[in-house]
Amino acid sequence: MKLYNTLTRKIEEIKPLKPPTVTVYTCGPTVYDYPHIGNWFTFIRYDLLIRGLKASGYDPKWVMNITDVGHLTSDADEGEDKLEKGAKREGKTAWEIAQFYTDYFLKGLERLNISKPAYLPKATDHIQEQIELIGKLERKGYTYVIDDGVYYDTSKFPKYADFAKLDLDDQQAGARVEQNPQKRNPTDFALWKFSPKDKKRDMEWDSPWGKGFPGWHLECSAMSMKYLGETLDIHSGGIDHIPVHHTNEIAQSEAATGKRFANCWMHTNHITVDDQKISKSLGNSVTLEDIEAKGYSLEAFRLHVLESHYRSQSKFSWDSLAAAQNRLKDFYAIAVLRYQASSRAASINAEMLSKVRAEIEAALSGDLNTPQILASLGAIVAVAKDGLQAQDRTVFEDFLKWLDEILGLNLLKQPDISDQQKQLIKEREVARAKNDWAKSDELRDQLAKQGIGLRDTGSSAIWHRL
RNA sequence: GGCGCCUUGGCGGAGUAGCUACGCAGCGGUCUGCAAAACCGCGUACACGGGUGCAAAUCCCGUAGGUGCCUCCA
């Protein structure tokens, strides 16, 4: 399977250290508020990677962290901890906030049919590992202590600017953030932040350097190494993380181990709404609840995500979501043909299914080209009008199962119609045979009210959900 | 100010040199008892200006516009 690697800026074949296992670490959510659709786009795209690896014969071992402490309102170690800020907003403790939004997030993964990671470690459960990592860096001379925390000296890591191709001198010229003047370099970042002297934090721990909490970047290094070893096969995350978070992860991890931190970096692009980025301040964040409230299914949302490539900055709009929902209805209409296999002449057959399958496999292993996958599926949509022959039913169901494993659109979960509904269809066939059009149309209307549409073919009617 | 990325038909969105992407919506027509179903056809899409090539949406240069990061972000 080929994937675009940010490290080399090229599309490359995946080369796991211990195939068929592929270790994958993903930067998960900071659980301080409801995720918006932009966040969910990203998690669906991560899921696609996992599903793609499985379909390519690999055995992905996936770890996604839950950031429940230490993520400040600025990556430059300024401002408040997001969890503490969320706590203040809602009049709860940071622990309560973390629990609530973690639960909400995990439920969202299920609702969106996102694969379950093997581990979902929380930063607060790994304070000891993080302290040990700081100790390791301290012994190697990468750290220094100033009044508000323990910092990583980025000038000690010569390759610091390479990953994001940063131009450190020019970048600083326009920096707008006020920094602690005791920092040796503007890019230095906190490994451990001391608790403020004037107030009590909800979340704080003792450490060899003083009471406080871990810096945000540290958790990913500590937890990925604990669960997946010192070198990852794939590290995925949002494109925004390249210049700071991932750059810092590489610096601290490779300084600590002396080994390559991740062999492949997969970055998902952001989406826009009304051609603008999503942000709470612009008031354009949409939630899963908003989508459902407008009558769209989460499967339609998922399909909408798959309609663009994970590396492109794609657009979300309600029109596009409506288009995806319409397209999904066609897919479901085809999926339920498995309940309607008959002796009629049909175009869906083993040969064309295997041809389409080969096309989809090629698109999937070519940097997860989901728009191409959907285009290939169009070949089946185009011939589905003829229905399915009984002899092809098994191979067709296998195909749907395989497709569900890749796309997660719940094709096999589309239920059969009820016996009563089947009876109505039979009665209508009888009426039609007698040229009793009034009766026939009445039965068709009755089924339509139950959400069942009919398409008359030469021999009999094929049903689908409206 | 610095560093990137992008600009494809009404909308969404693949495609990195030569062959209708695809989807949604629209228009015209055909068939069927009728049909919102099906089928056929239509719009001559690649920001603009140069350049390289037998050939460019696809490579190079420039212009315009947009956008991302450096501030919270997935």
Coordinates of C-alpha atoms (C1' of nucleotides) in Angstrom, one line a residue:
Chain A
M1 CA 0.0 0.0 0.0
K2 CA 1.2 3.4 -0.9
L3 CA 0.8 6.5 1.2
Y4 CA 2.0 10.1 1.0
N5 CA 4.7 10.5 3.6
T6 CA 5.2 14.1 4.9
L7 CA 8.7 13.2 6.0
T8 CA 9.8 12.7 2.4
R9 CA 7.0 14.6 0.7
K10 CA 6.5 11.6 -1.6
I11 CA 4.1 8.8 -2.1
E12 CA 5.8 5.7 -0.9
E13 CA 5.2 2.1 -0.3
I14 CA 4.5 1.3 3.4
K15 CA 7.3 -0.7 4.9
P16 CA 6.4 -1.9 8.4
L17 CA 9.1 -3.0 10.7
K18 CA 7.4 -6.2 11.6
P19 CA 4.9 -7.1 8.9
P20 CA 2.1 -7.9 8.9
T21 CA 1.8 -5.7 12.0
V22 CA 1.7 -2.0 11.2
T23 CA 1.9 0.3 14.2
V24 CA -0.1 3.4 13.9
Y25 CA -0.3 6.3 16.3
T26 CA -2.8 9.0 15.9
C27 CA -3.1 12.3 17.7
G28 CA -6.5 12.1 19.2
P29 CA -8.9 14.7 20.6
T30 CA -8.4 17.2 23.4
V31 CA -11.6 16.5 25.4
Y32 CA -12.6 20.0 26.5
D33 CA -15.6 20.6 24.2
Y34 CA -17.9 19.1 21.6
P35 CA -16.0 18.1 18.4
H36 CA -17.2 19.8 15.2
I37 CA -17.5 18.2 11.8
G38 CA -14.0 19.2 10.8
N39 CA -12.7 17.1 13.7
W40 CA -15.0 14.2 12.6
F41 CA -13.8 14.5 9.0
T42 CA -10.3 13.9 10.3
F43 CA -11.2 10.9 12.5
I44 CA -13.1 9.3 9.6
R45 CA -10.0 9.8 7.4
Y46 CA -7.8 8.1 10.1
D47 CA -10.3 5.3 10.1
L48 CA -9.9 5.0 6.4
L49 CA -6.2 4.4 6.8
I50 CA -6.8 1.6 9.3
R51 CA -9.4 0.0 7.0
G52 CA -7.1 0.4 4.0
L53 CA -4.3 -1.3 5.9
K54 CA -6.6 -4.2 6.8
A55 CA -7.8 -4.6 3.3
S56 CA -4.2 -4.6 2.1
G57 CA -3.5 -7.6 4.2
Y58 CA -1.9 -5.8 7.1
D59 CA -2.7 -6.1 10.8
P60 CA -2.8 -2.5 12.1
K61 CA -2.1 -1.9 15.8
W62 CA -3.7 1.4 16.3
V63 CA -3.2 3.7 19.3
M64 CA -5.1 7.0 19.6
N65 CA -4.5 9.2 22.6
I66 CA -7.0 11.2 24.6
T67 CA -5.6 14.5 25.6
D68 CA -7.2 15.3 29.0
V69 CA -4.6 17.6 30.4
G70 CA -1.9 20.1 29.4
H71 CA -3.2 21.3 26.1
L72 CA -2.8 25.0 26.5
T73 CA -4.8 27.6 24.5
S74 CA -1.5 28.3 22.7
D75 CA 1.0 25.7 21.4
A76 CA 3.7 28.2 22.5
D77 CA 3.1 27.3 26.1
E78 CA 1.1 30.4 26.9
G79 CA -2.4 30.8 28.1
E80 CA -4.7 28.5 30.0
D81 CA -5.0 24.7 30.0
K82 CA -8.0 24.0 27.8
L83 CA -9.4 21.5 30.3
E84 CA -9.3 24.1 33.1
K85 CA -10.8 26.6 30.8
G86 CA -13.6 24.3 29.9
A87 CA -14.2 23.6 33.6
K88 CA -14.5 27.3 34.4
R89 CA -16.9 27.7 31.5
E90 CA -19.2 24.9 32.7
G91 CA -18.8 25.3 36.4
K92 CA -17.3 21.8 36.8
T93 CA -13.9 20.4 37.6
A94 CA -11.4 19.6 34.9
W95 CA -11.8 15.9 35.7
E96 CA -15.5 16.1 35.1
I97 CA -15.0 17.9 31.8
A98 CA -12.5 15.3 30.7
Q99 CA -14.8 12.5 31.5
F100 CA -17.8 14.0 29.9
Y101 CA -16.2 14.9 26.6
T102 CA -14.2 11.6 26.5
D103 CA -17.4 9.7 26.8
Y104 CA -19.0 11.8 24.1
F105 CA -16.1 11.3 21.8
L106 CA -16.0 7.6 22.2
K107 CA -19.7 7.4 21.5
G108 CA -19.1 9.5 18.4
L109 CA -16.5 7.0 17.1
E110 CA -19.2 4.3 17.3
R111 CA -21.9 6.4 15.8
L112 CA -19.7 7.1 12.8
N113 CA -18.6 3.5 12.5
I114 CA -15.0 4.4 13.1
S115 CA -12.7 1.4 13.9
K116 CA -11.9 1.0 17.5
P117 CA -8.3 1.6 18.3
A118 CA -6.5 -1.1 20.2
Y119 CA -5.6 1.5 22.9
L120 CA -7.1 4.9 23.8
P121 CA -4.6 6.0 26.4
K122 CA -5.3 9.1 28.5
A123 CA -2.5 11.6 29.2
T124 CA -3.5 11.7 32.9
D125 CA -3.1 8.0 33.2
H126 CA 0.5 8.2 32.0
I127 CA 2.0 11.0 34.1
Q128 CA 4.8 8.6 35.3
E129 CA 5.9 7.7 31.8
Q130 CA 6.0 11.4 30.9
I131 CA 8.1 12.2 34.0
E132 CA 10.5 9.4 33.1
L133 CA 10.8 10.7 29.6
I134 CA 11.7 14.2 30.8
G135 CA 14.3 12.6 33.1
K136 CA 15.8 10.8 30.2
L137 CA 16.0 14.1 28.2
E138 CA 17.4 15.9 31.3
R139 CA 20.2 13.3 31.6
K140 CA 21.1 13.8 28.0
G141 CA 21.3 17.5 28.4
Y142 CA 18.3 18.6 26.4
T143 CA 16.4 20.4 29.1
Y144 CA 16.6 23.5 31.3
V145 CA 14.4 24.9 34.0
I146 CA 13.0 28.4 34.2
D147 CA 10.4 30.0 36.4
D148 CA 7.3 28.4 34.8
G149 CA 8.5 25.0 33.8
V150 CA 11.0 22.6 32.4
Y151 CA 11.8 23.3 28.8
Y152 CA 13.3 21.5 25.8
D153 CA 16.2 23.3 24.3
T154 CA 15.5 23.0 20.5
S155 CA 18.9 24.4 19.6
K156 CA 20.4 21.1 20.9
F157 CA 18.5 19.2 18.2
P158 CA 20.0 20.3 14.9
K159 CA 17.4 18.7 12.7
Y160 CA 14.6 20.6 14.5
A161 CA 13.5 22.7 11.5
D162 CA 13.8 19.9 8.9
F163 CA 10.5 18.1 9.2
A164 CA 8.3 21.1 8.7
K165 CA 10.9 22.9 6.5
L166 CA 10.8 25.8 9.0
D167 CA 12.8 28.9 8.4
L168 CA 13.3 29.7 12.0
D169 CA 14.9 33.1 11.6
D170 CA 12.3 34.5 9.3
Q171 CA 9.5 32.9 11.1
Q172 CA 10.3 34.7 14.3
A173 CA 10.3 38.1 12.7
G174 CA 6.6 38.1 12.5
A175 CA 5.8 36.2 15.6
R176 CA 2.9 37.7 17.5
V177 CA 3.0 35.8 20.7
E178 CA 4.6 37.1 23.8
Q179 CA 7.0 34.5 25.2
N180 CA 8.6 33.9 28.5
P181 CA 11.8 36.0 28.2
Q182 CA 13.7 33.3 30.0
K183 CA 13.3 30.9 27.1
R184 CA 16.6 30.3 25.3
N185 CA 15.0 29.9 21.9
P186 CA 11.6 31.0 20.7
T187 CA 10.9 27.4 19.5
D188 CA 11.7 25.8 22.9
F189 CA 8.7 24.2 24.4
A190 CA 7.5 23.1 27.8
L191 CA 8.0 19.5 28.9
W192 CA 6.6 20.2 32.3
K193 CA 4.7 23.3 33.5
F194 CA 4.6 24.3 37.1
S195 CA 1.3 25.0 38.8
P196 CA 0.7 28.7 39.3
K197 CA 1.6 29.8 42.8
D198 CA -1.5 31.8 43.3
K199 CA -4.2 29.2 42.5
K200 CA -4.9 25.5 42.8
R201 CA -5.3 23.5 39.6
D202 CA -7.8 20.7 39.4
M203 CA -5.1 18.5 37.7
E204 CA -1.6 18.6 39.1
W205 CA 1.1 16.1 40.1
D206 CA 4.4 16.1 41.9
S207 CA 7.5 15.7 39.9
P208 CA 11.3 16.0 40.6
W209 CA 11.1 19.6 39.3
G210 CA 8.1 20.7 41.3
K211 CA 4.3 20.4 41.3
G212 CA 2.7 20.9 37.9
F213 CA 1.4 19.1 34.8
P214 CA 3.0 17.8 31.6
G215 CA 3.4 19.8 28.4
W216 CA 1.0 18.8 25.6
H217 CA 3.6 17.5 23.2
L218 CA 5.1 15.1 25.6
E219 CA 2.2 12.8 26.0
C220 CA 2.2 11.6 22.4
S221 CA 5.9 10.6 22.6
A222 CA 5.5 8.9 26.0
M223 CA 2.4 7.0 25.1
S224 CA 3.3 6.0 21.6
M225 CA 6.6 4.5 22.9
K226 CA 4.9 2.7 25.7
Y227 CA 2.3 1.0 23.5
L228 CA 4.1 0.8 20.1
G229 CA 7.8 1.0 20.7
E230 CA 10.4 3.6 19.9
T231 CA 9.9 3.7 16.2
L232 CA 6.4 3.9 14.7
D233 CA 5.4 2.6 11.3
I234 CA 2.9 5.4 10.7
H235 CA 2.1 8.5 12.7
S236 CA -1.1 10.3 11.6
G237 CA -2.5 13.7 12.6
G238 CA -4.0 16.9 11.3
I239 CA -2.0 19.0 8.9
D240 CA -1.9 21.9 11.4
H241 CA 0.3 19.8 13.6
I242 CA 3.3 19.7 11.3
P243 CA 5.1 22.9 12.3
V244 CA 4.8 22.7 16.1
H245 CA 3.3 19.6 17.6
H246 CA 4.8 16.9 15.4
T247 CA 8.0 18.8 15.0
N248 CA 8.3 18.8 18.8
E249 CA 7.3 15.2 19.1
I250 CA 10.2 14.3 16.8
A251 CA 12.6 16.5 18.6
Q252 CA 11.9 15.0 22.0
S253 CA 11.5 11.4 20.9
E254 CA 14.5 11.2 18.8
A255 CA 16.6 13.0 21.3
A256 CA 15.5 10.5 23.9
T257 CA 16.0 7.3 21.9
G258 CA 18.5 8.2 19.2
K259 CA 16.2 6.4 16.8
R260 CA 13.8 7.5 14.1
F261 CA 10.5 8.3 15.7
A262 CA 8.1 7.5 12.8
N263 CA 8.9 6.1 9.4
C264 CA 5.8 7.5 7.8
W265 CA 3.8 10.6 8.6
M266 CA 0.2 10.9 7.3
H267 CA -1.4 14.2 7.5
T268 CA -5.1 15.0 6.9
N269 CA -6.1 18.3 5.5
H270 CA -8.7 20.6 7.0
I271 CA -12.1 21.3 5.6
T272 CA -13.8 24.6 5.1
V273 CA -17.3 25.8 5.6
D274 CA -18.4 28.6 3.3
D275 CA -14.8 28.8 2.1
Q276 CA -13.6 29.6 5.6
K277 CA -11.9 27.4 8.1
I278 CA -14.0 26.1 10.9
S279 CA -13.6 27.9 14.2
K280 CA -15.8 28.6 17.2
S281 CA -15.1 32.3 16.8
L282 CA -16.6 32.3 13.3
G283 CA -19.6 30.5 14.5
N284 CA -19.5 28.0 11.7
S285 CA -18.9 24.8 13.6
V286 CA -21.5 22.1 12.9
T287 CA -22.0 19.1 15.1
L288 CA -23.3 15.6 14.5
E289 CA -26.4 16.6 16.2
D290 CA -26.9 19.5 13.7
I291 CA -26.6 17.0 10.9
E292 CA -29.2 14.6 12.3
A293 CA -31.5 17.5 13.2
K294 CA -31.6 18.4 9.5
G295 CA -32.6 14.9 8.6
Y296 CA -29.3 13.6 7.3
S297 CA -27.8 10.3 8.3
L298 CA -24.4 9.9 9.7
E299 CA -23.7 7.4 7.0
A300 CA -24.4 10.1 4.5
F301 CA -22.0 12.3 6.3
R302 CA -19.4 9.6 6.2
L303 CA -20.0 9.2 2.4
H304 CA -19.6 13.0 2.1
V305 CA -16.2 12.7 3.8
L306 CA -15.2 9.9 1.4
E307 CA -16.1 11.9 -1.6
S308 CA -13.0 14.0 -1.2
H309 CA -9.3 13.0 -0.9
Y310 CA -7.9 13.1 2.6
R311 CA -5.0 15.4 1.5
S312 CA -7.2 18.0 -0.2
Q313 CA -8.7 20.9 1.6
S314 CA -12.3 20.0 0.9
K315 CA -15.5 21.9 1.5
F316 CA -18.4 21.1 3.7
S317 CA -21.9 22.4 2.7
W318 CA -25.4 21.3 3.3
D319 CA -25.9 20.9 -0.5
S320 CA -23.0 18.5 -0.7
L321 CA -24.4 16.5 2.2
A322 CA -27.7 16.3 0.5
A323 CA -25.9 15.1 -2.7
A324 CA -24.1 12.5 -0.6
Q325 CA -27.4 11.3 0.9
N326 CA -28.9 10.9 -2.6
R327 CA -25.9 8.9 -3.7
L328 CA -26.1 6.8 -0.6
K329 CA -29.7 5.9 -1.4
D330 CA -28.5 4.4 -4.7
F331 CA -25.9 2.4 -2.9
Y332 CA -28.5 1.1 -0.5
A333 CA -30.9 0.3 -3.3
I334 CA -28.2 -1.9 -4.7
A335 CA -27.3 -3.5 -1.4
V336 CA -30.9 -4.7 -0.9
L337 CA -30.9 -6.5 -4.2
R338 CA -29.4 -9.4 -2.2
Y339 CA -32.9 -9.9 -0.8
Q340 CA -34.4 -9.9 -4.2
A341 CA -32.2 -12.3 -6.2
S342 CA -34.3 -14.1 -8.8
S343 CA -34.1 -15.9 -12.1
R344 CA -34.3 -12.7 -14.1
A345 CA -31.5 -11.8 -16.5
A346 CA -29.1 -9.7 -14.6
S347 CA -25.9 -7.7 -15.2
I348 CA -24.3 -8.0 -11.7
N349 CA -22.2 -11.0 -11.8
A350 CA -19.0 -12.5 -10.5
E351 CA -16.9 -11.3 -13.4
M352 CA -17.8 -7.6 -13.1
L353 CA -17.7 -7.7 -9.3
S354 CA -14.1 -8.9 -9.4
K355 CA -13.2 -6.3 -12.0
V356 CA -14.6 -3.5 -9.8
R357 CA -13.0 -5.0 -6.8
A358 CA -9.6 -4.9 -8.5
E359 CA -10.2 -1.2 -9.4
I360 CA -11.1 -0.4 -5.9
E361 CA -8.1 -2.2 -4.5
A362 CA -5.8 -0.2 -6.8
A363 CA -7.4 3.1 -5.7
L364 CA -7.2 2.2 -2.1
S365 CA -3.6 1.2 -2.1
G366 CA -2.8 4.3 -4.2
D367 CA -2.8 6.8 -1.3
L368 CA -6.4 6.1 -0.3
N369 CA -8.1 7.6 -3.3
T370 CA -11.7 7.4 -2.0
P371 CA -13.2 9.5 -4.8
Q372 CA -11.8 7.0 -7.3
I373 CA -13.3 4.1 -5.3
L374 CA -16.7 5.7 -5.4
A375 CA -16.3 6.3 -9.1
S376 CA -15.5 2.6 -9.6
L377 CA -18.6 1.7 -7.7
G378 CA -20.6 3.7 -10.3
A379 CA -20.1 0.8 -12.7
I380 CA -22.3 -1.4 -10.4
V381 CA -24.8 1.3 -9.9
A382 CA -25.1 1.6 -13.7
V383 CA -26.0 -2.0 -14.2
A384 CA -28.0 -2.6 -11.1
K385 CA -31.3 -1.9 -12.9
D386 CA -31.4 -5.5 -14.1
G387 CA -31.2 -6.8 -10.5
L388 CA -29.4 -9.9 -9.3
Q389 CA -29.6 -13.5 -10.2
A390 CA -29.9 -16.1 -7.5
Q391 CA -26.7 -17.9 -8.5
D392 CA -24.7 -14.6 -7.9
R393 CA -26.1 -13.9 -4.6
T394 CA -23.3 -15.3 -2.5
V395 CA -20.6 -13.6 -4.4
F396 CA -22.5 -10.4 -4.3
E397 CA -22.9 -10.6 -0.5
D398 CA -19.2 -11.2 -0.2
F399 CA -18.5 -8.2 -2.2
L400 CA -20.8 -6.0 0.0
K401 CA -19.1 -7.4 3.1
W402 CA -15.7 -6.5 1.7
L403 CA -17.0 -3.0 0.7
D404 CA -18.4 -2.4 4.2
E405 CA -15.0 -3.3 5.7
I406 CA -13.3 -0.6 3.6
L407 CA -15.9 2.1 3.5
G408 CA -17.9 1.5 6.6
L409 CA -21.2 2.5 5.0
N410 CA -23.3 -0.3 6.5
L411 CA -24.4 -1.7 3.2
L412 CA -25.1 -5.2 4.8
K413 CA -27.0 -3.6 7.6
Q414 CA -29.8 -2.4 5.3
P415 CA -32.7 -4.6 6.4
D416 CA -35.1 -6.6 4.3
I417 CA -38.7 -5.4 4.0
S418 CA -41.4 -7.0 6.2
D419 CA -43.5 -10.0 5.2
Q420 CA -46.5 -7.7 5.1
Q421 CA -44.7 -5.4 2.6
K422 CA -43.7 -8.4 0.5
Q423 CA -47.3 -9.5 0.5
L424 CA -48.3 -6.0 -0.8
I425 CA -45.9 -6.3 -3.6
K426 CA -47.3 -9.7 -4.5
E427 CA -50.8 -8.4 -4.5
R428 CA -49.8 -5.6 -6.7
E429 CA -48.2 -8.0 -9.2
V430 CA -51.6 -9.9 -9.3
A431 CA -53.5 -6.6 -9.8
R432 CA -51.1 -5.6 -12.6
A433 CA -51.5 -9.0 -14.3
K434 CA -55.3 -8.2 -14.4
N435 CA -54.7 -4.7 -15.7
D436 CA -56.3 -3.4 -12.5
W437 CA -54.3 -0.2 -12.5
A438 CA -56.3 1.5 -9.8
K439 CA -55.6 -1.2 -7.3
S440 CA -52.0 -1.4 -8.4
D441 CA -51.4 2.3 -7.9
E442 CA -53.1 2.3 -4.6
L443 CA -50.7 -0.5 -3.4
R444 CA -47.8 1.4 -4.7
D445 CA -48.8 4.5 -2.8
Q446 CA -49.3 2.5 0.3
L447 CA -45.8 1.1 0.1
A448 CA -44.4 4.6 -0.7
K449 CA -45.9 5.8 2.5
Q450 CA -43.9 3.2 4.3
G451 CA -40.8 4.4 2.6
I452 CA -40.6 1.7 0.0
G453 CA -40.3 2.6 -3.7
L454 CA -40.9 0.2 -6.6
R455 CA -39.4 -0.1 -10.0
D456 CA -41.3 -2.3 -12.5
T457 CA -39.1 -4.5 -14.6
G458 CA -40.2 -6.9 -17.3
S459 CA -40.9 -9.8 -14.9
S460 CA -41.5 -8.3 -11.5
A461 CA -41.0 -5.2 -9.4
I462 CA -37.7 -4.4 -7.6
W463 CA -38.0 -2.5 -4.3
H464 CA -35.7 0.1 -2.7
R465 CA -36.0 2.5 0.2
L466 CA -37.0 6.0 -0.7
Chain B
rG1 C1' 6.3 40.2 7.6
rG2 C1' 7.9 34.7 6.9
rC3 C1' 6.8 29.8 5.1
rG4 C1' 3.3 26.7 2.5
rC5 C1' -0.9 25.1 -0.3
rC6 C1' -4.7 25.9 -3.8
rU7 C1' -7.7 27.9 -8.3
rU8 C1' -11.4 21.9 -12.8
rG9 C1' -18.4 22.5 -15.9
rG10 C1' -24.6 25.2 -11.7
rC11 C1' -22.5 22.6 -7.1
rG12 C1' -19.1 18.9 -5.1
rG13 C1' -14.8 16.4 -6.7
rA14 C1' -10.7 12.8 -9.1
rG15 C1' -7.1 13.1 -12.6
rU16 C1' 0.2 15.3 -13.2
rA17 C1' 1.2 15.0 -20.5
rG18 C1' -2.2 12.1 -25.3
rC19 C1' -8.4 8.0 -24.4
rU20 C1' -16.3 10.4 -21.7
rA21 C1' -13.5 10.5 -14.3
rC22 C1' -17.4 10.2 -11.1
rG23 C1' -21.6 12.1 -8.1
rC24 C1' -25.6 15.7 -7.2
rA25 C1' -28.7 19.2 -9.6
rG26 C1' -30.6 20.9 -14.5
rC27 C1' -32.5 20.6 -19.7
rG28 C1' -34.4 17.7 -24.0
rG29 C1' -36.3 13.1 -25.5
rU30 C1' -37.7 7.6 -25.4
rC31 C1' -40.1 3.5 -23.1
rU32 C1' -43.7 1.5 -19.8
rG33 C1' -51.1 1.2 -18.3
rC34 C1' -49.0 5.3 -15.5
rA35 C1' -44.6 6.9 -12.8
rA36 C1' -41.2 10.7 -8.7
rA37 C1' -38.7 4.5 -11.7
rA38 C1' -35.6 3.1 -16.0
rC39 C1' -33.1 4.4 -20.6
rC40 C1' -30.9 7.8 -24.4
rG41 C1' -28.9 12.5 -25.3
rC42 C1' -27.2 17.7 -23.9
rG43 C1' -24.2 21.6 -21.6
rU44 C1' -18.1 21.6 -26.0
rA45 C1' -14.7 22.3 -17.5
rC46 C1' -9.8 22.8 -16.4
rA47 C1' -8.2 31.3 -13.1
rC48 C1' -5.4 34.6 -16.7
rG49 C1' -0.8 35.6 -19.8
rG50 C1' 3.6 33.6 -21.8
rG51 C1' 7.0 29.3 -22.5
rU52 C1' 8.7 24.0 -23.4
rG53 C1' 6.7 19.5 -26.1
rC54 C1' 4.3 16.2 -31.9
rA55 C1' 0.9 16.8 -27.8
rA56 C1' -0.5 20.5 -21.4
rA57 C1' -6.0 20.8 -17.1
rU58 C1' -1.4 18.0 -16.2
rC59 C1' 5.7 20.6 -16.8
rC60 C1' 8.3 25.8 -16.4
rC61 C1' 7.9 31.3 -15.7
rG62 C1' 4.9 35.4 -14.5
rU63 C1' 0.0 37.8 -13.1
rA64 C1' -4.6 37.7 -10.4
rG65 C1' -7.5 35.6 -6.7
rG66 C1' -8.2 32.4 -2.6
rU67 C1' -6.6 29.9 1.6
rG68 C1' -3.6 27.5 5.6
rC69 C1' 0.3 27.8 9.3
rC70 C1' 3.6 31.0 12.2
rU71 C1' -2.0 32.9 17.4
rC72 C1' -6.6 28.0 19.3
rC73 C1' -7.5 24.4 15.9
rA74 C1' -8.3 18.2 13.0

